[in-house]
Tab-separated table of C-alpha atoms and ligand atoms in Angstrom:
chain	number	residue	atom	x	y	z
A	1	MET	CA	-44.530	-41.953	12.128
A	2	ASN	CA	-44.309	-38.361	13.350
A	3	GLN	CA	-40.834	-36.807	13.394
A	4	THR	CA	-39.622	-34.852	16.400
A	5	ASN	CA	-38.753	-31.207	15.869
A	6	GLU	CA	-35.050	-32.096	16.266
A	7	GLU	CA	-35.295	-34.612	13.474
A	8	ARG	CA	-37.069	-32.130	11.243
A	9	ILE	CA	-34.359	-29.510	11.876
A	10	LYS	CA	-31.623	-31.999	11.084
A	11	ASN	CA	-33.446	-32.880	7.904
A	12	LEU	CA	-33.974	-29.260	7.009
A	13	LEU	CA	-30.276	-28.462	7.400
A	14	GLU	CA	-29.361	-31.402	5.189
A	15	ASN	CA	-31.788	-30.202	2.564
A	16	PHE	CA	-30.387	-26.674	2.726
A	17	ASN	CA	-26.968	-28.126	2.121
A	18	LYS	CA	-28.187	-30.217	-0.804
A	19	GLU	CA	-29.757	-27.147	-2.397
A	20	SER	CA	-26.672	-24.953	-1.864
A	21	LEU	CA	-28.370	-22.868	0.798
A	22	GLN	CA	-27.221	-21.780	4.246
A	23	PRO	CA	-29.451	-20.335	6.966
A	24	LEU	CA	-28.179	-17.241	8.735
A	25	TRP	CA	-28.935	-18.691	12.169
A	26	THR	CA	-26.203	-21.307	11.868
A	27	LEU	CA	-23.555	-18.872	10.714
A	28	GLU	CA	-23.141	-17.185	14.086
A	29	HIS	CA	-21.154	-14.032	13.680
A	30	ASP	CA	-18.752	-15.310	11.070
A	31	ILE	CA	-20.280	-13.217	8.346
A	32	MET	CA	-21.555	-10.343	10.487
A	33	PRO	CA	-19.052	-10.104	13.352
A	34	PHE	CA	-19.534	-7.470	16.052
A	35	LYS	CA	-16.400	-5.782	14.769
A	36	PRO	CA	-13.951	-6.357	11.905
A	37	LYS	CA	-12.079	-9.656	12.141
A	38	PRO	CA	-9.292	-9.338	9.592
A	39	GLN	CA	-7.545	-12.453	8.395
A	40	SER	CA	-4.372	-10.548	7.664
A	41	VAL	CA	-2.065	-10.222	10.654
A	42	ALA	CA	0.318	-7.530	11.827
A	43	TRP	CA	3.692	-8.492	10.362
A	44	LEU	CA	7.108	-7.073	9.607
A	45	TRP	CA	9.690	-7.863	6.925
A	46	LYS	CA	13.327	-6.869	7.481
A	47	TRP	CA	15.011	-4.913	4.718
A	48	ASP	CA	18.321	-6.796	4.894
A	49	LYS	CA	16.565	-10.040	4.049
A	50	LEU	CA	14.333	-8.489	1.379
A	51	TYR	CA	17.359	-6.891	-0.249
A	52	GLU	CA	19.426	-10.067	-0.157
A	53	LEU	CA	16.654	-12.065	-1.847
A	54	ALA	CA	15.871	-9.354	-4.405
A	55	GLU	CA	19.566	-9.158	-5.275
A	56	GLU	CA	19.693	-12.907	-5.777
A	57	ALA	CA	16.579	-12.682	-7.995
A	58	GLY	CA	18.390	-9.955	-9.971
A	59	GLU	CA	21.138	-12.448	-10.739
A	60	VAL	CA	19.126	-15.531	-11.591
A	61	ILE	CA	15.776	-14.291	-12.950
A	62	THR	CA	15.689	-12.608	-16.340
A	63	LEU	CA	12.830	-10.352	-17.388
A	64	ASP	CA	10.766	-12.247	-19.920
A	65	ARG	CA	9.936	-10.189	-22.930
A	66	GLY	CA	6.211	-9.472	-23.353
A	67	GLY	CA	5.532	-10.076	-19.690
A	68	ASP	CA	6.815	-9.547	-16.327
A	69	ARG	CA	8.474	-7.638	-13.589
A	70	ARG	CA	11.041	-8.781	-11.078
A	71	ALA	CA	8.668	-7.949	-8.249
A	72	ILE	CA	8.618	-9.900	-5.001
A	73	ALA	CA	5.332	-9.601	-3.114
A	74	LEU	CA	4.737	-9.494	0.622
A	75	ALA	CA	2.583	-12.525	1.452
A	76	ASN	CA	0.780	-11.867	4.720
A	77	PRO	CA	1.004	-15.077	6.794
A	78	GLY	CA	-2.664	-14.683	7.783
A	79	LEU	CA	-3.861	-14.842	4.191
A	80	GLY	CA	-3.280	-18.532	3.578
A	81	GLY	CA	-0.436	-18.295	1.102
A	82	MET	CA	-1.914	-15.547	-1.052
A	83	PRO	CA	0.705	-13.034	-2.286
A	84	PHE	CA	-1.160	-10.146	-0.664
A	85	ALA	CA	-0.008	-7.724	2.036
A	86	THR	CA	-3.578	-7.189	3.277
A	87	GLU	CA	-7.043	-8.197	2.048
A	88	THR	CA	-7.013	-5.271	-0.394
A	89	LEU	CA	-3.393	-4.245	-0.940
A	90	TRP	CA	-0.438	-5.626	-2.848
A	91	MET	CA	3.074	-4.578	-1.899
A	92	ALA	CA	6.203	-5.792	-3.644
A	93	VAL	CA	9.892	-5.020	-3.827
A	94	GLN	CA	10.990	-4.591	-7.435
A	95	TRP	CA	14.564	-4.941	-8.661
A	96	LEU	CA	15.666	-3.648	-12.083
A	97	ASN	CA	19.218	-4.293	-13.233
A	98	GLY	CA	21.228	-1.589	-14.991
A	99	HIS	CA	20.247	-1.192	-18.689
A	100	GLU	CA	17.372	-3.597	-18.245
A	101	VAL	CA	13.882	-3.071	-19.644
A	102	ALA	CA	10.648	-4.148	-17.978
A	103	PRO	CA	8.390	-4.235	-21.043
A	104	ALA	CA	5.316	-2.076	-21.580
A	105	HIS	CA	1.948	-3.301	-20.392
A	106	ARG	CA	-1.211	-1.940	-18.829
A	107	HIS	CA	-3.807	-3.207	-16.404
A	108	THR	CA	-6.838	-2.204	-14.368
A	109	PRO	CA	-5.126	-2.416	-10.969
A	110	GLN	CA	-4.021	1.024	-9.804
A	111	ALA	CA	-0.338	1.268	-9.001
A	112	ILE	CA	2.205	3.442	-7.247
A	113	ARG	CA	5.953	3.109	-6.809
A	114	PHE	CA	8.035	4.579	-4.034
A	115	ILE	CA	11.677	4.772	-4.987
A	116	VAL	CA	14.311	3.364	-2.661
A	117	ASP	CA	17.211	3.857	-5.083
A	118	GLY	CA	16.490	5.015	-8.621
A	119	ALA	CA	20.077	4.966	-9.869
A	120	GLY	CA	19.362	6.338	-13.361
A	121	SER	CA	16.198	4.337	-13.984
A	122	TYR	CA	12.990	5.675	-15.452
A	123	SER	CA	9.384	4.735	-15.792
A	124	THR	CA	7.385	5.732	-18.843
A	125	VAL	CA	3.726	6.187	-17.988
A	126	GLU	CA	1.501	6.736	-21.035
A	127	GLY	CA	4.339	8.280	-23.040
A	128	ASP	CA	5.621	10.427	-20.163
A	129	ARG	CA	9.154	9.372	-19.180
A	130	VAL	CA	9.970	10.273	-15.593
A	131	TYR	CA	13.322	9.595	-13.961
A	132	LEU	CA	13.214	7.803	-10.650
A	133	GLU	CA	15.046	9.208	-7.673
A	134	LYS	CA	15.164	8.217	-4.030
A	135	GLY	CA	11.964	9.193	-2.216
A	136	ASP	CA	9.923	9.909	-5.355
A	137	LEU	CA	6.344	8.691	-5.516
A	138	VAL	CA	5.458	7.514	-9.031
A	139	LEU	CA	1.821	7.147	-10.043
A	140	ASN	CA	0.332	4.641	-12.416
A	141	PRO	CA	-3.430	5.083	-12.760
A	142	PRO	CA	-5.439	2.211	-14.270
A	143	LEU	CA	-4.953	1.205	-17.898
A	144	LEU	CA	-2.071	3.585	-18.564
A	145	TRP	CA	0.769	1.940	-20.487
A	146	HIS	CA	3.964	1.638	-18.493
A	147	ASP	CA	7.457	0.301	-18.954
A	148	HIS	CA	10.501	0.658	-16.745
A	149	GLY	CA	14.065	1.060	-17.947
A	150	SER	CA	17.527	2.135	-16.953
A	151	ASP	CA	20.224	4.322	-18.497
A	152	SER	CA	22.777	3.355	-15.899
A	153	ASP	CA	25.086	0.497	-14.969
A	154	GLU	CA	23.522	0.310	-11.532
A	155	ARG	CA	20.497	-1.590	-10.345
A	156	ALA	CA	17.373	0.292	-9.246
A	157	ILE	CA	15.123	-0.820	-6.417
A	158	TRP	CA	11.697	0.378	-5.398
A	159	ILE	CA	8.468	-0.766	-3.771
A	160	ASP	CA	5.200	-1.215	-5.684
A	161	GLY	CA	1.770	-0.707	-4.146
A	162	LEU	CA	-1.282	-1.893	-6.078
A	163	ASP	CA	-4.909	-2.780	-5.414
A	164	ILE	CA	-4.474	-6.248	-6.962
A	165	PRO	CA	-6.301	-8.177	-4.178
A	166	LEU	CA	-9.324	-5.879	-4.304
A	167	THR	CA	-9.405	-5.988	-8.097
A	168	LYS	CA	-9.244	-9.769	-7.962
A	169	TYR	CA	-12.060	-9.978	-5.415
A	170	LEU	CA	-14.179	-7.708	-7.628
A	171	ASN	CA	-13.335	-9.782	-10.722
A	172	ALA	CA	-12.346	-6.582	-12.454
A	173	ASN	CA	-8.854	-7.442	-13.639
A	174	PHE	CA	-7.735	-6.793	-17.209
A	175	PHE	CA	-4.122	-7.056	-18.327
A	176	GLU	CA	-2.618	-6.242	-21.711
A	177	PRO	CA	0.970	-6.502	-22.914
A	178	MET	CA	1.800	-3.748	-25.406
A	179	GLY	CA	3.704	-6.144	-27.619
A	180	LYS	CA	6.815	-3.988	-27.632
A	181	ASP	CA	9.390	-3.302	-24.952
A	182	VAL	CA	9.342	0.443	-24.634
A	183	GLN	CA	6.863	3.168	-25.478
A	184	GLU	CA	7.811	5.971	-27.771
A	185	VAL	CA	8.423	9.243	-25.995
A	186	ASP	CA	7.919	12.499	-27.876
A	187	THR	CA	7.995	14.911	-24.933
A	188	VAL	CA	10.961	16.134	-22.878
A	189	LYS	CA	12.221	13.987	-20.006
A	190	ASN	CA	10.121	14.434	-16.846
A	191	PHE	CA	7.477	16.234	-18.931
A	192	SER	CA	4.543	15.950	-16.500
A	193	VAL	CA	6.687	16.872	-13.497
A	194	LEU	CA	7.909	20.012	-15.283
A	195	LYS	CA	4.415	20.935	-16.374
A	196	TYR	CA	2.373	20.088	-13.261
A	197	GLY	CA	4.845	19.284	-10.481
A	198	ALA	CA	4.487	22.589	-8.627
A	199	GLY	CA	1.185	21.207	-7.383
A	200	THR	CA	-0.140	24.424	-5.902
A	201	MET	CA	-0.180	26.112	-9.345
A	202	LYS	CA	-1.238	24.887	-12.768
A	203	PRO	CA	-0.793	25.863	-16.391
A	204	ALA	CA	-3.306	28.696	-16.670
A	205	TRP	CA	-4.787	27.673	-20.002
A	206	GLU	CA	-5.946	24.264	-18.774
A	207	ARG	CA	-9.343	23.961	-17.085
A	208	GLU	CA	-9.722	20.185	-16.637
A	209	LYS	CA	-9.973	18.465	-13.289
A	210	PRO	CA	-8.448	15.096	-14.163
A	211	LYS	CA	-9.494	12.005	-12.175
A	212	TYR	CA	-5.847	11.305	-11.362
A	213	PRO	CA	-3.017	13.734	-10.599
A	214	PRO	CA	-1.661	15.246	-13.821
A	215	MET	CA	1.974	14.631	-12.835
A	216	SER	CA	3.422	11.110	-12.926
A	217	THR	CA	5.758	11.786	-10.018
A	218	PHE	CA	5.806	13.588	-6.687
A	219	LYS	CA	9.492	14.477	-6.294
A	220	TRP	CA	11.163	13.846	-2.941
A	221	SER	CA	12.583	17.380	-2.617
A	222	ARG	CA	9.064	18.844	-2.582
A	223	THR	CA	7.766	16.131	-0.258
A	224	GLU	CA	10.572	16.729	2.227
A	225	GLN	CA	9.970	20.466	2.123
A	226	ALA	CA	6.277	19.890	2.838
A	227	LEU	CA	7.125	17.684	5.830
A	228	ASN	CA	9.551	20.242	7.234
A	229	ASP	CA	7.065	23.064	6.703
A	230	LEU	CA	4.259	21.171	8.430
A	231	ALA	CA	6.614	20.389	11.338
A	232	SER	CA	7.438	24.113	11.583
A	233	SER	CA	3.754	25.016	11.673
A	234	GLY	CA	3.421	23.655	15.183
A	235	ASP	CA	0.444	21.497	14.222
A	236	SER	CA	0.496	17.716	14.083
A	237	SER	CA	-1.708	14.635	14.413
A	238	PRO	CA	-1.862	13.003	17.856
A	239	TYR	CA	-1.934	9.594	16.135
A	240	ASP	CA	0.492	10.133	13.250
A	241	ASP	CA	2.647	13.141	14.148
A	242	ILE	CA	3.730	15.017	10.972
A	243	ALA	CA	1.600	13.191	8.422
A	244	LEU	CA	0.840	14.191	4.836
A	245	GLU	CA	-1.478	12.518	2.376
A	246	TYR	CA	-0.460	12.804	-1.272
A	247	VAL	CA	-3.410	14.249	-3.196
A	248	ASN	CA	-4.454	15.170	-6.706
A	249	PRO	CA	-3.631	18.905	-6.615
A	250	LEU	CA	-6.551	19.703	-8.917
A	251	THR	CA	-9.237	17.933	-6.887
A	252	GLY	CA	-7.821	17.331	-3.414
A	253	ASP	CA	-8.652	13.627	-3.744
A	254	PRO	CA	-6.309	10.778	-2.824
A	255	VAL	CA	-3.948	9.956	-5.695
A	256	MET	CA	-5.660	6.609	-6.362
A	257	LYS	CA	-9.360	5.748	-6.085
A	258	THR	CA	-8.946	2.616	-4.004
A	259	PHE	CA	-5.967	3.467	-1.848
A	260	SER	CA	-4.103	6.438	-0.534
A	261	CYS	CA	-0.418	7.264	-0.075
A	262	TRP	CA	1.003	8.961	2.991
A	263	ILE	CA	4.373	10.245	4.047
A	264	GLN	CA	4.967	10.971	7.708
A	265	MET	CA	7.712	12.121	9.967
A	266	ILE	CA	7.808	10.816	13.510
A	267	ARG	CA	9.967	13.420	15.186
A	268	PRO	CA	12.678	12.487	17.682
A	269	GLY	CA	11.148	11.586	21.034
A	270	VAL	CA	7.557	11.470	19.779
A	271	HIS	CA	5.240	8.746	21.054
A	272	THR	CA	1.845	9.002	19.318
A	273	LYS	CA	-1.487	8.030	20.804
A	274	ALA	CA	-3.136	4.768	19.851
A	275	HIS	CA	-6.278	4.410	17.764
A	276	ARG	CA	-7.850	1.905	15.421
A	277	GLU	CA	-9.418	2.397	12.020
A	278	VAL	CA	-11.431	0.534	9.425
A	279	CYS	CA	-8.639	0.368	6.896
A	280	SER	CA	-5.462	-1.615	6.406
A	281	THR	CA	-2.042	-0.078	5.980
A	282	VAL	CA	1.331	-1.146	4.636
A	283	TYR	CA	4.233	0.866	6.010
A	284	PHE	CA	7.693	1.309	4.544
A	285	VAL	CA	10.450	2.779	6.710
A	286	PHE	CA	12.148	5.290	4.460
A	287	GLU	CA	14.474	6.764	7.064
A	288	GLY	CA	15.371	6.325	10.724
A	289	SER	CA	14.253	3.777	13.261
A	290	GLY	CA	11.728	3.303	16.016
A	291	TYR	CA	8.859	1.008	16.838
A	292	SER	CA	5.109	0.671	16.547
A	293	ILE	CA	2.812	-1.072	18.998
A	294	ILE	CA	0.114	-2.964	17.118
A	295	ASP	CA	-2.528	-4.694	19.213
A	296	GLY	CA	-0.147	-4.822	22.196
A	297	VAL	CA	2.783	-6.213	20.218
A	298	LYS	CA	5.950	-4.204	19.738
A	299	PHE	CA	7.258	-4.075	16.162
A	300	GLU	CA	10.756	-2.625	16.048
A	301	TRP	CA	11.596	-1.122	12.685
A	302	GLN	CA	14.613	0.237	10.901
A	303	LYS	CA	15.287	1.800	7.535
A	304	GLY	CA	13.860	-0.302	4.687
A	305	ASP	CA	11.606	-2.519	6.790
A	306	LEU	CA	7.978	-3.038	5.755
A	307	PHE	CA	5.143	-3.737	8.161
A	308	ILE	CA	1.384	-4.222	8.198
A	309	ILE	CA	-1.337	-2.707	10.329
A	310	PRO	CA	-4.479	-4.789	9.730
A	311	ASN	CA	-8.002	-3.448	9.944
A	312	TRP	CA	-9.240	-2.352	13.379
A	313	LYS	CA	-5.976	-3.082	15.215
A	314	CYS	CA	-4.898	-0.432	17.694
A	315	HIS	CA	-1.623	1.145	16.740
A	316	GLU	CA	0.768	3.840	17.927
A	317	HIS	CA	4.210	4.909	16.703
A	318	VAL	CA	7.319	5.722	18.697
A	319	ASN	CA	10.593	7.343	17.746
A	320	PRO	CA	12.882	6.946	20.762
A	321	THR	CA	15.967	8.093	18.801
A	322	GLY	CA	17.479	11.531	18.335
A	323	GLU	CA	16.970	11.455	14.535
A	324	ARG	CA	13.787	11.929	12.500
A	325	ALA	CA	12.001	8.805	11.287
A	326	ILE	CA	10.188	8.932	7.944
A	327	LEU	CA	7.489	6.446	7.054
A	328	PHE	CA	5.839	6.010	3.674
A	329	SER	CA	2.574	4.077	3.616
A	330	ILE	CA	-0.390	3.025	1.550
A	331	ASN	CA	-3.832	2.420	3.014
A	332	ASP	CA	-7.243	1.422	1.670
A	333	ARG	CA	-9.132	4.180	3.457
A	334	PRO	CA	-10.399	5.683	0.142
A	335	THR	CA	-12.218	2.403	-0.541
A	336	MET	CA	-13.801	2.526	2.910
A	337	ASP	CA	-14.718	6.193	2.470
A	338	LEU	CA	-16.243	5.658	-0.982
A	339	LEU	CA	-18.307	2.745	0.340
A	340	ASP	CA	-19.208	4.566	3.559
A	341	LYS	CA	-17.543	1.976	5.793
A	342	TYR	CA	-14.814	3.996	7.478
A	343	ARG	CA	-14.781	4.208	11.273
A	344	GLU	CA	-12.164	5.265	13.753
A	345	GLU	CA	-11.833	4.867	17.498
A	346	ALA	CA	-9.318	6.340	19.907
A	347	TYR	CA	-7.728	4.136	22.547
A	348	THR	CA	-8.615	5.974	25.726
A	349	GLU	CA	-7.148	3.856	28.535
A	350	ASN	CA	-3.748	4.563	30.026
A	351	GLU	CA	-3.552	8.026	28.423
A	352	GLY	CA	-3.875	6.538	24.959
A	353	HIS	CA	-0.964	4.127	25.196
A	354	GLN	CA	-1.272	0.360	24.933
A	355	LYS	CA	0.544	-2.028	27.257
A	356	VAL	CA	3.233	-3.974	25.453
A	357	ASN	CA	2.509	-7.694	25.910
A	358	ALA	CA	5.033	-9.109	23.460
A	359	THR	CA	7.676	-8.260	20.897
A	360	PHE	CA	7.112	-9.362	17.308
A	361	ASP	CA	8.639	-12.751	16.615
A	362	PRO	CA	8.792	-13.591	12.882
A	363	SER	CA	9.363	-17.279	13.622
A	364	LYS	CA	5.808	-17.547	15.009
A	365	LYS	CA	3.915	-17.758	11.741
B	401	GTQ	O1	5.796	-2.656	-12.293
B	401	GTQ	O2	4.162	-2.845	-13.674
B	401	GTQ	O3	4.626	-5.227	-8.273
B	401	GTQ	O4	2.319	-4.648	-13.158
B	401	GTQ	C1	2.927	-5.797	-9.792
B	401	GTQ	C2	2.346	-5.652	-11.034
B	401	GTQ	C3	4.610	-4.233	-10.409
B	401	GTQ	C4	4.694	-3.134	-12.606
B	401	GTQ	C5	4.055	-5.098	-9.484
B	401	GTQ	C6	2.896	-4.782	-11.969
B	401	GTQ	C7	4.047	-4.068	-11.650
B	402	FE2	FE1	2.280	-3.005	-14.254
């Protein structure tokens, strides 16, 4: 008996399924949407709560020798329980007790730390021991040995940004414990900062253009000076106000290959224009308070809070206070740029400002 076309289609689809095949015409725009449809959602974590939980972890969780870190990851509620801030970025709060050692290891994920309170702690990156102070950016390129330690009685606390989710997706993760707690150090303290930290000048006898910045740390005093100088220049970004990207001083490239680090000052009274970009960003409020409007939702932030701007969500920043606000952030724009996928679009309605439809409510997961 002859089958109808409908019956043949039904049959065909069943056979596709049996053979582990899927025809594009049934997939709609799930795999090729008209525009990015991120799974990660705009979200905000309050510092008071993060601190309270990290402090508790500092009391009850010991650092296992040969392994781990007391790092607590942001788990974006849109990512189905994965410990990832966005589809590509990891962000964690790390707590190190006084005189503690986080043992040496190395891995392929690229890492940075931004120091909230260093309190006499240090990080040794490939034999270069740098002391951690508030506002420092510490770099940890792939496969460089690193251990963290403390010479003080006080706890240290910082945030870690890594490309763990991207590395996992690419199946490119390698991890190696060193087998001993701390690396030997045969250079002076802060060696790479002393040698290369000026940034705009370099030791004259060296000609290399290293793939990663030659200094392990960008010190806060220089960063703050750069922000103040840029503010004095009279120039600024309509979308980000006084925004600086940390770069390899010898190449001008972002400090990591897969993600970039920014520091920005939203000056008192500034309300930036909205735009959207093909990249995801994790923000950390280093100083001050204000709010950001992300896709029509108002996210009020204060010192220490962390928040997410997912891919292709319109965003603008506001500092309604009389004090400067300083935001540190990481974003995966370098990945998009390298793969030729970056796009940007200004929000043009209403003079570039979104209407606020709602205020962020963390209870609505
Ligand atoms: O401090 O070495 O948040 O290896 C995640 C993985 C921190 C670290 C993290 C790590 C580290
Ligand atoms: Fe690590």
